[in-house]
Short mmCIF file of C-alpha atoms and ligand atoms in Angstrom, two decimals:
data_model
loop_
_atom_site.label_atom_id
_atom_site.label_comp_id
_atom_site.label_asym_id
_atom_site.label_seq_id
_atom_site.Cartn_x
_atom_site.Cartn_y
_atom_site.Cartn_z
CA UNK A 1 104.95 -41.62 20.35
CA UNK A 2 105.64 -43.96 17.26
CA UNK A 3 105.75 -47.52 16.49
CA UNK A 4 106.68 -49.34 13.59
CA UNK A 5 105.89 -52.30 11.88
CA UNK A 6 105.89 -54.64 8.72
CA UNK A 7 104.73 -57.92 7.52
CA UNK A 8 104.94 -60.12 5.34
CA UNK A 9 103.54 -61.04 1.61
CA UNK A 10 102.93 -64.92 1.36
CA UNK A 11 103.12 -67.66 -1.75
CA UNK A 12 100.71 -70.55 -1.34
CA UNK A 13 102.85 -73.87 -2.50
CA UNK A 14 99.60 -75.78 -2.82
CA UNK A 15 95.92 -75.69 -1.05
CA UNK A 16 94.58 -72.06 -2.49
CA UNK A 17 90.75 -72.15 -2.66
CA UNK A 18 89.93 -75.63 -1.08
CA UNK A 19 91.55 -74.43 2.36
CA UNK A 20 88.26 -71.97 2.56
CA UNK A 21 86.25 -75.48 2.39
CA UNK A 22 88.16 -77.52 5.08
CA UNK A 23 91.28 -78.86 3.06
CA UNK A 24 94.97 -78.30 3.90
CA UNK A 25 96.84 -75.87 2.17
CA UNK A 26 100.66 -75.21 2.75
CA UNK A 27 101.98 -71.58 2.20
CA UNK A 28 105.16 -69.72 3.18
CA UNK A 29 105.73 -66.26 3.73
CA UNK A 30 108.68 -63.98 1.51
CA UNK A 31 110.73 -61.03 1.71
CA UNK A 32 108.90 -58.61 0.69
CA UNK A 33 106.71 -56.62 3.41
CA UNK A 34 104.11 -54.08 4.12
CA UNK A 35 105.59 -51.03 6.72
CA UNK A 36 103.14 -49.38 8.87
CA UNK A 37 104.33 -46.22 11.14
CA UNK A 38 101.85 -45.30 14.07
CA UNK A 39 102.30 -41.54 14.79
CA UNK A 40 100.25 -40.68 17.97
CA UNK A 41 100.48 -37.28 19.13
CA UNK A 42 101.19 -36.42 22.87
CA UNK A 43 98.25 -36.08 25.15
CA UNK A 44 98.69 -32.04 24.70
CA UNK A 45 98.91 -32.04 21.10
CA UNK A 46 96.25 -34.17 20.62
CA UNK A 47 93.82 -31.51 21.75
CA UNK A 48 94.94 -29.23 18.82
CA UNK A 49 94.82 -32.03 16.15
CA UNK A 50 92.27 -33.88 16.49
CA UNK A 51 91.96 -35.87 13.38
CA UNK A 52 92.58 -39.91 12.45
CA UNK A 53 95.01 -39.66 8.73
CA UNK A 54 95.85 -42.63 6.67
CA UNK A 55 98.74 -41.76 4.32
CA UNK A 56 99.33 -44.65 1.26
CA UNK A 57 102.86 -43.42 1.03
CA UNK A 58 103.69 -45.01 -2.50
CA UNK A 59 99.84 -44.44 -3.76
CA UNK A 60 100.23 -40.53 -2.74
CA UNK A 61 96.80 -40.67 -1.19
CA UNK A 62 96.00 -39.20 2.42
CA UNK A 63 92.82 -39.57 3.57
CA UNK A 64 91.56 -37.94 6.85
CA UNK A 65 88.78 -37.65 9.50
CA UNK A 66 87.74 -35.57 12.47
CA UNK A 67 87.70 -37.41 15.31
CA UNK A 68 84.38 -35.95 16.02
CA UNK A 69 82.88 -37.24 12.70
CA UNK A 70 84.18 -40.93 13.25
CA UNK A 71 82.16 -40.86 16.90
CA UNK A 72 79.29 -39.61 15.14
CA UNK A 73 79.07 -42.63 12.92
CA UNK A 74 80.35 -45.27 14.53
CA UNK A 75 79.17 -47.29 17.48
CA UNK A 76 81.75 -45.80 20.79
CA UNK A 77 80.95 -49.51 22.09
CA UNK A 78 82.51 -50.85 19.26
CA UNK A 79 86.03 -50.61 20.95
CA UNK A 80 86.95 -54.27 22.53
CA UNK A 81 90.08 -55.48 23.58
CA UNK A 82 88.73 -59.42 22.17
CA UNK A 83 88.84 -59.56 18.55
CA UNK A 84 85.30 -59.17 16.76
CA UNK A 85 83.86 -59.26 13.39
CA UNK A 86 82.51 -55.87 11.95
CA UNK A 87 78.56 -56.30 11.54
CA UNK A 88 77.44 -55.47 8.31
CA UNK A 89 75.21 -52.33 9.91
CA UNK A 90 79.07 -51.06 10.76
CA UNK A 91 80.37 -51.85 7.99
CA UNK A 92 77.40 -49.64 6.17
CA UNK A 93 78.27 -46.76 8.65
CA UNK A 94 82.45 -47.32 7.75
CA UNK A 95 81.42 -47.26 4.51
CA UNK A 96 80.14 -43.53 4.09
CA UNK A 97 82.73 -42.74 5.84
CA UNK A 98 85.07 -44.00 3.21
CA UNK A 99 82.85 -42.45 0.43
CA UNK A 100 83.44 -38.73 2.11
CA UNK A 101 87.01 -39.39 1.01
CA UNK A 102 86.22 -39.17 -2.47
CA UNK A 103 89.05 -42.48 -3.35
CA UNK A 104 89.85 -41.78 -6.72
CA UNK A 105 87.85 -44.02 -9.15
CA UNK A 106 90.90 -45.96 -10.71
CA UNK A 107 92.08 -46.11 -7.15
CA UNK A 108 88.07 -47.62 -6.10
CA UNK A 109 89.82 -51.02 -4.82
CA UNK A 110 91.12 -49.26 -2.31
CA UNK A 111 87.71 -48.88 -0.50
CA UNK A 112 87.60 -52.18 1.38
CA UNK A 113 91.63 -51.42 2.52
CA UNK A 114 90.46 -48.18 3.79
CA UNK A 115 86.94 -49.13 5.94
CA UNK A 116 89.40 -52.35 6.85
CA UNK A 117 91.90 -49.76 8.15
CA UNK A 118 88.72 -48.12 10.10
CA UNK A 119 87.43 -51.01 11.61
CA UNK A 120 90.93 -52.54 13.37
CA UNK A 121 91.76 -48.93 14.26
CA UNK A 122 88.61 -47.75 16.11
CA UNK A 123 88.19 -51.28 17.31
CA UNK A 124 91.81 -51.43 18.69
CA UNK A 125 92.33 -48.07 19.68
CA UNK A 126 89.17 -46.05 19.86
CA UNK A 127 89.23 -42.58 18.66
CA UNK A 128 92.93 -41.53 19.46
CA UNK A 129 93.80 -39.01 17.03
CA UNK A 130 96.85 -40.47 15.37
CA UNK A 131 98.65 -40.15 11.81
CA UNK A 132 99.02 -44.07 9.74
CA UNK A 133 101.63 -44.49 7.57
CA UNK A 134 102.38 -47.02 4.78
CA UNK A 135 103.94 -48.48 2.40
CA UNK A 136 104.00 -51.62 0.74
CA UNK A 137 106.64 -53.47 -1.38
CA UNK A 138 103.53 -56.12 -2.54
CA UNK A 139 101.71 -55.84 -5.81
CA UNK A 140 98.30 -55.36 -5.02
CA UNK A 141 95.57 -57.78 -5.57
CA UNK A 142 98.30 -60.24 -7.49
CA UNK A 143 97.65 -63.12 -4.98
CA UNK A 144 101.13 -62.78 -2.91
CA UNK A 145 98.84 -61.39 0.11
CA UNK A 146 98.86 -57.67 0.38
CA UNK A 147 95.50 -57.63 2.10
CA UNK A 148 97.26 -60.12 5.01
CA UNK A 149 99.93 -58.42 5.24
CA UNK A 150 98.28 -54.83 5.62
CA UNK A 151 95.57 -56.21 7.84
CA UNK A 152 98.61 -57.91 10.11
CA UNK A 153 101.35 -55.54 10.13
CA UNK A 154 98.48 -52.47 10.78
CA UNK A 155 97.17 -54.66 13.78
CA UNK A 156 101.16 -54.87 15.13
CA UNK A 157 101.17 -51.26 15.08
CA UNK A 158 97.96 -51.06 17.62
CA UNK A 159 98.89 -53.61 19.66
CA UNK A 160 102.37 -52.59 19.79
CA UNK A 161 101.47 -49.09 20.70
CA UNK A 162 100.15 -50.24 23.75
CA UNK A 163 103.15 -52.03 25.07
CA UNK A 164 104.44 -50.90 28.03
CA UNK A 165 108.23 -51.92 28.33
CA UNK A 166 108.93 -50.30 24.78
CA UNK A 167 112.68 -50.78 24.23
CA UNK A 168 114.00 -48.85 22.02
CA UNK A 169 117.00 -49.59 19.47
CA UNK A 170 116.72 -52.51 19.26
CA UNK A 171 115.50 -52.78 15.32
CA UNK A 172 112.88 -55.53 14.82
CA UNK A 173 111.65 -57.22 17.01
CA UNK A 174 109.14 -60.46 17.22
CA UNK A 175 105.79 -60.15 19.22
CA UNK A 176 105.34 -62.55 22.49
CA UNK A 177 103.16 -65.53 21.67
CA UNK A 178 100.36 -64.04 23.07
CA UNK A 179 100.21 -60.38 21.37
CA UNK A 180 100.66 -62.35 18.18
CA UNK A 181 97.36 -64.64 18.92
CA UNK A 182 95.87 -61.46 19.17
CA UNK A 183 97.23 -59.94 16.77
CA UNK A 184 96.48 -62.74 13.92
CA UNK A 185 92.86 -63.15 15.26
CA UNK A 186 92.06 -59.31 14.88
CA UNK A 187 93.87 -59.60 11.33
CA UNK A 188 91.72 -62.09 10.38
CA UNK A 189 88.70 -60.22 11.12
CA UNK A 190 90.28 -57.52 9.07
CA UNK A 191 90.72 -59.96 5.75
CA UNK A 192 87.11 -60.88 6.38
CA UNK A 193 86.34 -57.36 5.42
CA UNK A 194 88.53 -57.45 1.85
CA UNK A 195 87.74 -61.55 1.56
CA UNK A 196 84.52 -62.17 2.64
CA UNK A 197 85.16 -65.73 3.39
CA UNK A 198 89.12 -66.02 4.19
CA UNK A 199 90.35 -69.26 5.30
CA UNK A 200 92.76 -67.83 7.62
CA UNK A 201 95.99 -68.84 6.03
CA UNK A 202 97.36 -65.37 4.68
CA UNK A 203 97.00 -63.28 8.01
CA UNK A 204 98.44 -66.75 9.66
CA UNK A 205 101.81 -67.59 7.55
CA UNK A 206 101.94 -63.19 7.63
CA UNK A 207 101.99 -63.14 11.43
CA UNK A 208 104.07 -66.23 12.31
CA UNK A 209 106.18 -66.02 9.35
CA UNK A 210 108.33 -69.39 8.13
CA UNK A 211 106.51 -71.79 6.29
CA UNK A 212 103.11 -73.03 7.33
CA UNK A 213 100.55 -76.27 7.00
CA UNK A 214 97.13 -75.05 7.60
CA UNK A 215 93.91 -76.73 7.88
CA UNK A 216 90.52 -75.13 9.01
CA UNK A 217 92.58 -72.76 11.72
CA UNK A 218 94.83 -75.17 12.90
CA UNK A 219 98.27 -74.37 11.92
CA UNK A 220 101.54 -76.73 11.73
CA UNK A 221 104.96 -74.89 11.30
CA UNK A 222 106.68 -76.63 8.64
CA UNK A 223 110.93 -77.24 8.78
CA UNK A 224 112.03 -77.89 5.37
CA UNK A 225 114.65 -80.00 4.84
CA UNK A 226 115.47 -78.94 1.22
CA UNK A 227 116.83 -75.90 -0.86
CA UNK A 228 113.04 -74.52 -2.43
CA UNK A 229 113.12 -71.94 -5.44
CA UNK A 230 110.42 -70.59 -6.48
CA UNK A 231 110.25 -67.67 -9.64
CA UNK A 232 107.26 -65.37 -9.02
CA UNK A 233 105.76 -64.11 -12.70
CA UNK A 234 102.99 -60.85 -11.85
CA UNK A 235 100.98 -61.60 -15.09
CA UNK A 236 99.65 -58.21 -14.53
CA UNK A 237 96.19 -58.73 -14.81
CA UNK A 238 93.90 -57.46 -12.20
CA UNK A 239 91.25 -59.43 -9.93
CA UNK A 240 89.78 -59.37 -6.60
CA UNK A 241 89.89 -62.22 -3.97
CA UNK A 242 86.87 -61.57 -2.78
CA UNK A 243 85.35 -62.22 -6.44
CA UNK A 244 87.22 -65.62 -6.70
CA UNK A 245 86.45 -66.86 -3.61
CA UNK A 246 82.46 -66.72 -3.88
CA UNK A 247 82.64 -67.67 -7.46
CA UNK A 248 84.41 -71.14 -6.18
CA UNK A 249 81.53 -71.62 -3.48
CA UNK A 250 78.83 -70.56 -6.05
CA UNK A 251 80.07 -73.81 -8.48
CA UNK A 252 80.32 -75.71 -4.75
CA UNK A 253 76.65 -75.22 -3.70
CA UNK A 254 75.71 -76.02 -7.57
CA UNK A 255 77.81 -79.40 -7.73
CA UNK A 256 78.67 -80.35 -4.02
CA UNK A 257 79.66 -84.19 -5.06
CA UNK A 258 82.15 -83.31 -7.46
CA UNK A 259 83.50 -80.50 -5.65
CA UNK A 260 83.97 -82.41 -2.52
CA UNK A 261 86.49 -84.55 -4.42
CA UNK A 262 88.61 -82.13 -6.16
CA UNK A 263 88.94 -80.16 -2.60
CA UNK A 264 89.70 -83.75 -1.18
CA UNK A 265 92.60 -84.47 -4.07
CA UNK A 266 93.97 -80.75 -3.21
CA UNK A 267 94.09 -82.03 0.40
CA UNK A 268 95.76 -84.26 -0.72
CA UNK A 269 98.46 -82.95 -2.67
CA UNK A 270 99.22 -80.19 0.34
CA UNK A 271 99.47 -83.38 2.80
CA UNK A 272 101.91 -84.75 0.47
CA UNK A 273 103.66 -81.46 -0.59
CA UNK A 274 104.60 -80.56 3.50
CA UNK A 275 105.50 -84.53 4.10
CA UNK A 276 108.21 -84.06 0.72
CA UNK A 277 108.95 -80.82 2.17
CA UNK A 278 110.01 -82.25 5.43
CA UNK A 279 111.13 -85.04 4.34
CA UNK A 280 114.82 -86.23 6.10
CA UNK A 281 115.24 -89.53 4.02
CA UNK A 282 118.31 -89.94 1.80
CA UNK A 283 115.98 -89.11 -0.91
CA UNK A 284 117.67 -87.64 -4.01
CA UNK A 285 116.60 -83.77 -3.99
CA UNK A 286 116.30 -83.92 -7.20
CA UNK A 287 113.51 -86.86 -6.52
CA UNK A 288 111.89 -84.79 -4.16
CA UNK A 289 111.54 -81.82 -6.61
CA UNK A 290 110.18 -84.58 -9.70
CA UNK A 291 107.52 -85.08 -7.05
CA UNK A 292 106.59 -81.17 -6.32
CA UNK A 293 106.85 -80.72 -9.85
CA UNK A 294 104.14 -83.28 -10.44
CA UNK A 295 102.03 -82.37 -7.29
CA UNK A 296 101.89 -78.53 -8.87
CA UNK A 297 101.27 -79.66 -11.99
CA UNK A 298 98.20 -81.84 -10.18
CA UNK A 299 97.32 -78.94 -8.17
CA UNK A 300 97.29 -76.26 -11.08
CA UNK A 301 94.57 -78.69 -13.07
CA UNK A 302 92.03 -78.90 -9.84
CA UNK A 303 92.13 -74.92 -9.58
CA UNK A 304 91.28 -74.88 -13.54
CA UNK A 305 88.24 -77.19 -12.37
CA UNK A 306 87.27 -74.76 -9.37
CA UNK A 307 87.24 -72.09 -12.66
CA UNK A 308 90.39 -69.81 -11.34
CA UNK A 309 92.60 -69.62 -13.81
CA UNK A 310 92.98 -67.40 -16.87
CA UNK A 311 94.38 -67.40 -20.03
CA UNK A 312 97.49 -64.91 -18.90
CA UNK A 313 98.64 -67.87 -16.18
CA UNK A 314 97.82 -70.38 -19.23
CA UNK A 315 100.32 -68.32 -21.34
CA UNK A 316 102.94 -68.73 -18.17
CA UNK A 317 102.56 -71.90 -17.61
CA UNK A 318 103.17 -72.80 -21.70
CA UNK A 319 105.92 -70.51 -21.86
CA UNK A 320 107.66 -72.36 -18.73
CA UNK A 321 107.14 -75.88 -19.99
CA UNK A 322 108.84 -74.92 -22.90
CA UNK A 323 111.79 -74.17 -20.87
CA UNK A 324 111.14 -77.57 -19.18
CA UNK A 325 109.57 -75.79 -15.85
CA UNK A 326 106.39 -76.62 -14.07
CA UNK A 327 104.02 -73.90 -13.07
CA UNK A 328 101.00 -73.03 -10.88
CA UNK A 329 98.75 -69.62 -10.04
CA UNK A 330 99.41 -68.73 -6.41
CA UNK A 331 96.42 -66.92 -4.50
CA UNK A 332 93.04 -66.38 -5.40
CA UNK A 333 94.37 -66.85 -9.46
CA UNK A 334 92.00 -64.94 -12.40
CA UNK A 335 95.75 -63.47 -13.40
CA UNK A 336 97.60 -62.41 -10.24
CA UNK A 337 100.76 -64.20 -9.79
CA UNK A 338 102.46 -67.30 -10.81
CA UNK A 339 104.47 -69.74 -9.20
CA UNK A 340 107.57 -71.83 -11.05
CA UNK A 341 109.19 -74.61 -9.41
CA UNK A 342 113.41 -73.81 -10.14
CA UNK A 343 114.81 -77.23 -9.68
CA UNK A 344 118.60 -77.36 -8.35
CA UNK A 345 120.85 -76.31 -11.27
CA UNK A 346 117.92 -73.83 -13.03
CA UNK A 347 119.28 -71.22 -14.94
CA UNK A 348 116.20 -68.43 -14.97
CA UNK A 349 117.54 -65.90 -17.39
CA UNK A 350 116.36 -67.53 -20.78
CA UNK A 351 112.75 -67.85 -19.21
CA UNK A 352 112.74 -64.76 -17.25
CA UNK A 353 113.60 -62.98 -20.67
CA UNK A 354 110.90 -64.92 -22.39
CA UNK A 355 108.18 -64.23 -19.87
CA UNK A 356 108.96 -60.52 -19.35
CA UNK A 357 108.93 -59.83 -23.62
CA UNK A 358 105.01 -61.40 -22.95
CA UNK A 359 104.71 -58.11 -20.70
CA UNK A 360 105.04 -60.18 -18.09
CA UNK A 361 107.34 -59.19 -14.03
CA UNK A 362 109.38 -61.89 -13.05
CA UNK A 363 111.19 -61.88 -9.62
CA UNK A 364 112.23 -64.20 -7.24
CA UNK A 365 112.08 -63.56 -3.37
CA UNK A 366 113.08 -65.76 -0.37
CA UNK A 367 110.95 -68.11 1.32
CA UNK A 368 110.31 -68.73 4.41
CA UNK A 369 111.65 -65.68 6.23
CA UNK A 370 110.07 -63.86 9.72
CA UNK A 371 106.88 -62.47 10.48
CA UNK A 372 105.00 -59.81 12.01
CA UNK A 373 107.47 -57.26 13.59
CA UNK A 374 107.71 -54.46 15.43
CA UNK A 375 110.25 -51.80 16.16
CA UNK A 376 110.51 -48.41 18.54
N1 ADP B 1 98.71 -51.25 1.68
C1 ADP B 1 97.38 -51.29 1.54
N2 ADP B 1 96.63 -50.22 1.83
C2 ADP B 1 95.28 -50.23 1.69
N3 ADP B 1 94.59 -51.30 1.25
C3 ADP B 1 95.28 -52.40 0.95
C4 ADP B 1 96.70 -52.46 1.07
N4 ADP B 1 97.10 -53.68 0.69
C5 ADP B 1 95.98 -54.35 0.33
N5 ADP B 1 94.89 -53.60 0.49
C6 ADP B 1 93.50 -53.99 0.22
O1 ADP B 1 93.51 -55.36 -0.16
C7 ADP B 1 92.98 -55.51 -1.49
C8 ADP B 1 93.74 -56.59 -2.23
O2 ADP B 1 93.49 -57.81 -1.58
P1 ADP B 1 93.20 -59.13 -2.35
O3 ADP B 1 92.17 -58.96 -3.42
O4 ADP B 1 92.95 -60.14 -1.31
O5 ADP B 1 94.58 -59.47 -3.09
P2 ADP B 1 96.00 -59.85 -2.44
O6 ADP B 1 95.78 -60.11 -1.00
O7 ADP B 1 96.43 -61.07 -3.18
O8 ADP B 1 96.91 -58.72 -2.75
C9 ADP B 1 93.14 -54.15 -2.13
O9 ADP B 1 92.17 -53.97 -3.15
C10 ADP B 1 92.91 -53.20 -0.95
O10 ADP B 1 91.53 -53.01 -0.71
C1 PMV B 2 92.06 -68.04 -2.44
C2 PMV B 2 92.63 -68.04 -1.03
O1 PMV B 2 92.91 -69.40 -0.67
C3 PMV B 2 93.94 -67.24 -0.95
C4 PMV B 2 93.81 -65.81 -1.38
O2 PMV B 2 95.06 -65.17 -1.42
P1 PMV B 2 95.25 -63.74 -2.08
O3 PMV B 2 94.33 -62.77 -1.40
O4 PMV B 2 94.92 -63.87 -3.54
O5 PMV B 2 96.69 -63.38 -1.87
C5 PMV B 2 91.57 -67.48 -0.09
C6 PMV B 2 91.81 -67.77 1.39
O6 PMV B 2 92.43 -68.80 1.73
O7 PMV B 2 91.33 -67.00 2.21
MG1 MG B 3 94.24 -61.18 -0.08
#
């Protein structure tokens, strides 16, 4: 039997960082998606091969485990069909379990992908034997989401797999509302494993797709109401979410008054962002993009207070205002990606060309598009 599915990779228009204390954030997810194929052998066959193999299809790495060896070392109670957080004396277990797989050491990141993929699969599934697939079309660890979107579109392969009316041929296909409350809550126990402290909003706007308001789990599908371009610019240098995240609640617990106001101005600036964004008064668009401009500009200052940035999305955001083009870091920042606003009318080339000769990717990729799916 085989499933397939993908998700989505996400930009976050304004709310990174405070959403994980309580503020609103707004993100929305693009075109470019993580595939999963879930190979699971016939009852017969599974006899013969019994072994769980994770193949990163454009990393070249397989790794692989007797089925035997995974019931040794972790808990056979740890299967549930409600969605629960790995303890961290599992996690210690999944963790020499990863080691055995000798991950190569430039590849090391990889680690909490790989006890993720353990966790969600043994939790959803048990110990089928079975043969993961994937591939991704996301940078890794550049702050458009990989980690949501593998958590989510791995999770849609599980539950999927247990459908019963599987029809086939019909390409992709959405989840029913309640598979895909499932499916995001068991993703976000996944993200908890690469994040530590997630907020929530990268498996959400990956599962439900479109564009998304979020505020301490409660989610408000957004309808925008103008034409939003966005260029993407991958500075190319390397960090780790999970890094970023406790380093912002680190300078929280040592100055809780002042942080408490620049998560409250971010609030702010998402509330404002999704009410521009949905906006359907005879406003001038370009009015409405003066304003976003101005918000991300706001926006991009507060995350240099919470100590995110980095001098490569300093050198982005210079090089755009040059061309007369606001900027912000999208993610967890400390390099990753980089979001410019492309008013009506913006002509990228000069600035693409300008950016990329800093050794810089550029690429633009449509917003707001579908979620999770699924196909037989
Ligand atoms: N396709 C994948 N396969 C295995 N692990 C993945 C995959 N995509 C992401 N990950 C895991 O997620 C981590 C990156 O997540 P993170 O630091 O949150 O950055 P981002 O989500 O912005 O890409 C990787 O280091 C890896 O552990
Ligand atoms: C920094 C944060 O707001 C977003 C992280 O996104 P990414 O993993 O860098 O794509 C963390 C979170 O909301 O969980
Ligand atoms: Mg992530």
């Amino acid at each position: 039997m085989e499933v397939k599915s993908r998700a989505p990779g996400k930009i976050i228009l304004a709310g990174e960082h405070a959403v994980v204390h309580g503020s609103t954030a707004v993100a929305a997810a693009i075109d470019l998606y993580t595939y999963v194929t879930l190979r699971l052998p016939l009852r017969s066959a599974a006899e013969n091969n019994d072994r769980l193999t994770l193949q990163l299809k454009d990393l070249s790495l397989e790794f692989s485990w007797s089925i035997a060896r995974l019931k040794e070392v972790i808990p056979s109670d740890s299967s549930t069909s409600t969605p629960a957080s790995c303890s961290g004396e599992i996690l210690k277990s999944i963790a020499v379990l990863v080691e055995e797989q000798n991950i190569p050491e430039e590849k090391i990141w990889l680690s909490a992908g790989i006890s993720t993929f353990l966790w969600l699969y043994t939790s959803i599934l048990g110990f089928s034997p079975a043969t993961v697939i994937i591939t991704t079309e996301l940078p890794y660890g550049s702050g458009l989401g990989s980690s949501a979107a593998f958590c989510v579109a791995l999770t849609a392969a599980l539950i999927a797999s247990s459908i019963s009316d599987k029809t086939r041929g019909e390409g992709w296909t959405c989840l029913d509302e309640t598979n895909l409350e499932l499916l995001n809550k068991w993703a976000f126990e996944g993200e908890k494993i690469i994040h530590g402290k997630p907020s929530g909003i990268d498996n959400t706007v990956s599962a439900y797709g479109n564009m998304i308001k979020f505020c301490s789990g409660e989610i408000t599908r957004l309808q925008s109401n103008m034409p939003l371009r966005m260029l993407i610019t991958n500075t190319k240098v390397g960090r780790n979410t999970k890094a970023l995240v406790s380093g912002v609640s680190e300078r929280t617990v040592r100055h809780p008054d002042a942080m408490k106001s620049v998560f409250s101005a971010v609030d702010s600036i998402s509330k404002e962002l999704a009410s521009i964004i949905q906006s359907k008064e005879e406003i001038p668009v370009t009015e409405k993009e003066e304003s976003i401009k101005e918000l991300m500009e706001v926006n991009q200052g507060l995350l240099q207070s919470m100590g995110v940035s980095h001098s490569s999305i300093d050198t982005v955001i210079r090089t755009t205002l040059k061309h007369n083009l606001t900027s912000k870091l999208t993610g967890a920042g400390g390099g990753g990606c980089v979001l410019t606003l492309l008013p009506t009318g913006t002509v990228v080339d000069k600035v693409v060309e300008e950016l990329e000769s800093s050794g810089f990717q550029c690429f633009t990729a449509s917003i707001g598009g579908n979620g999770a799916e699924i196909c037989f």
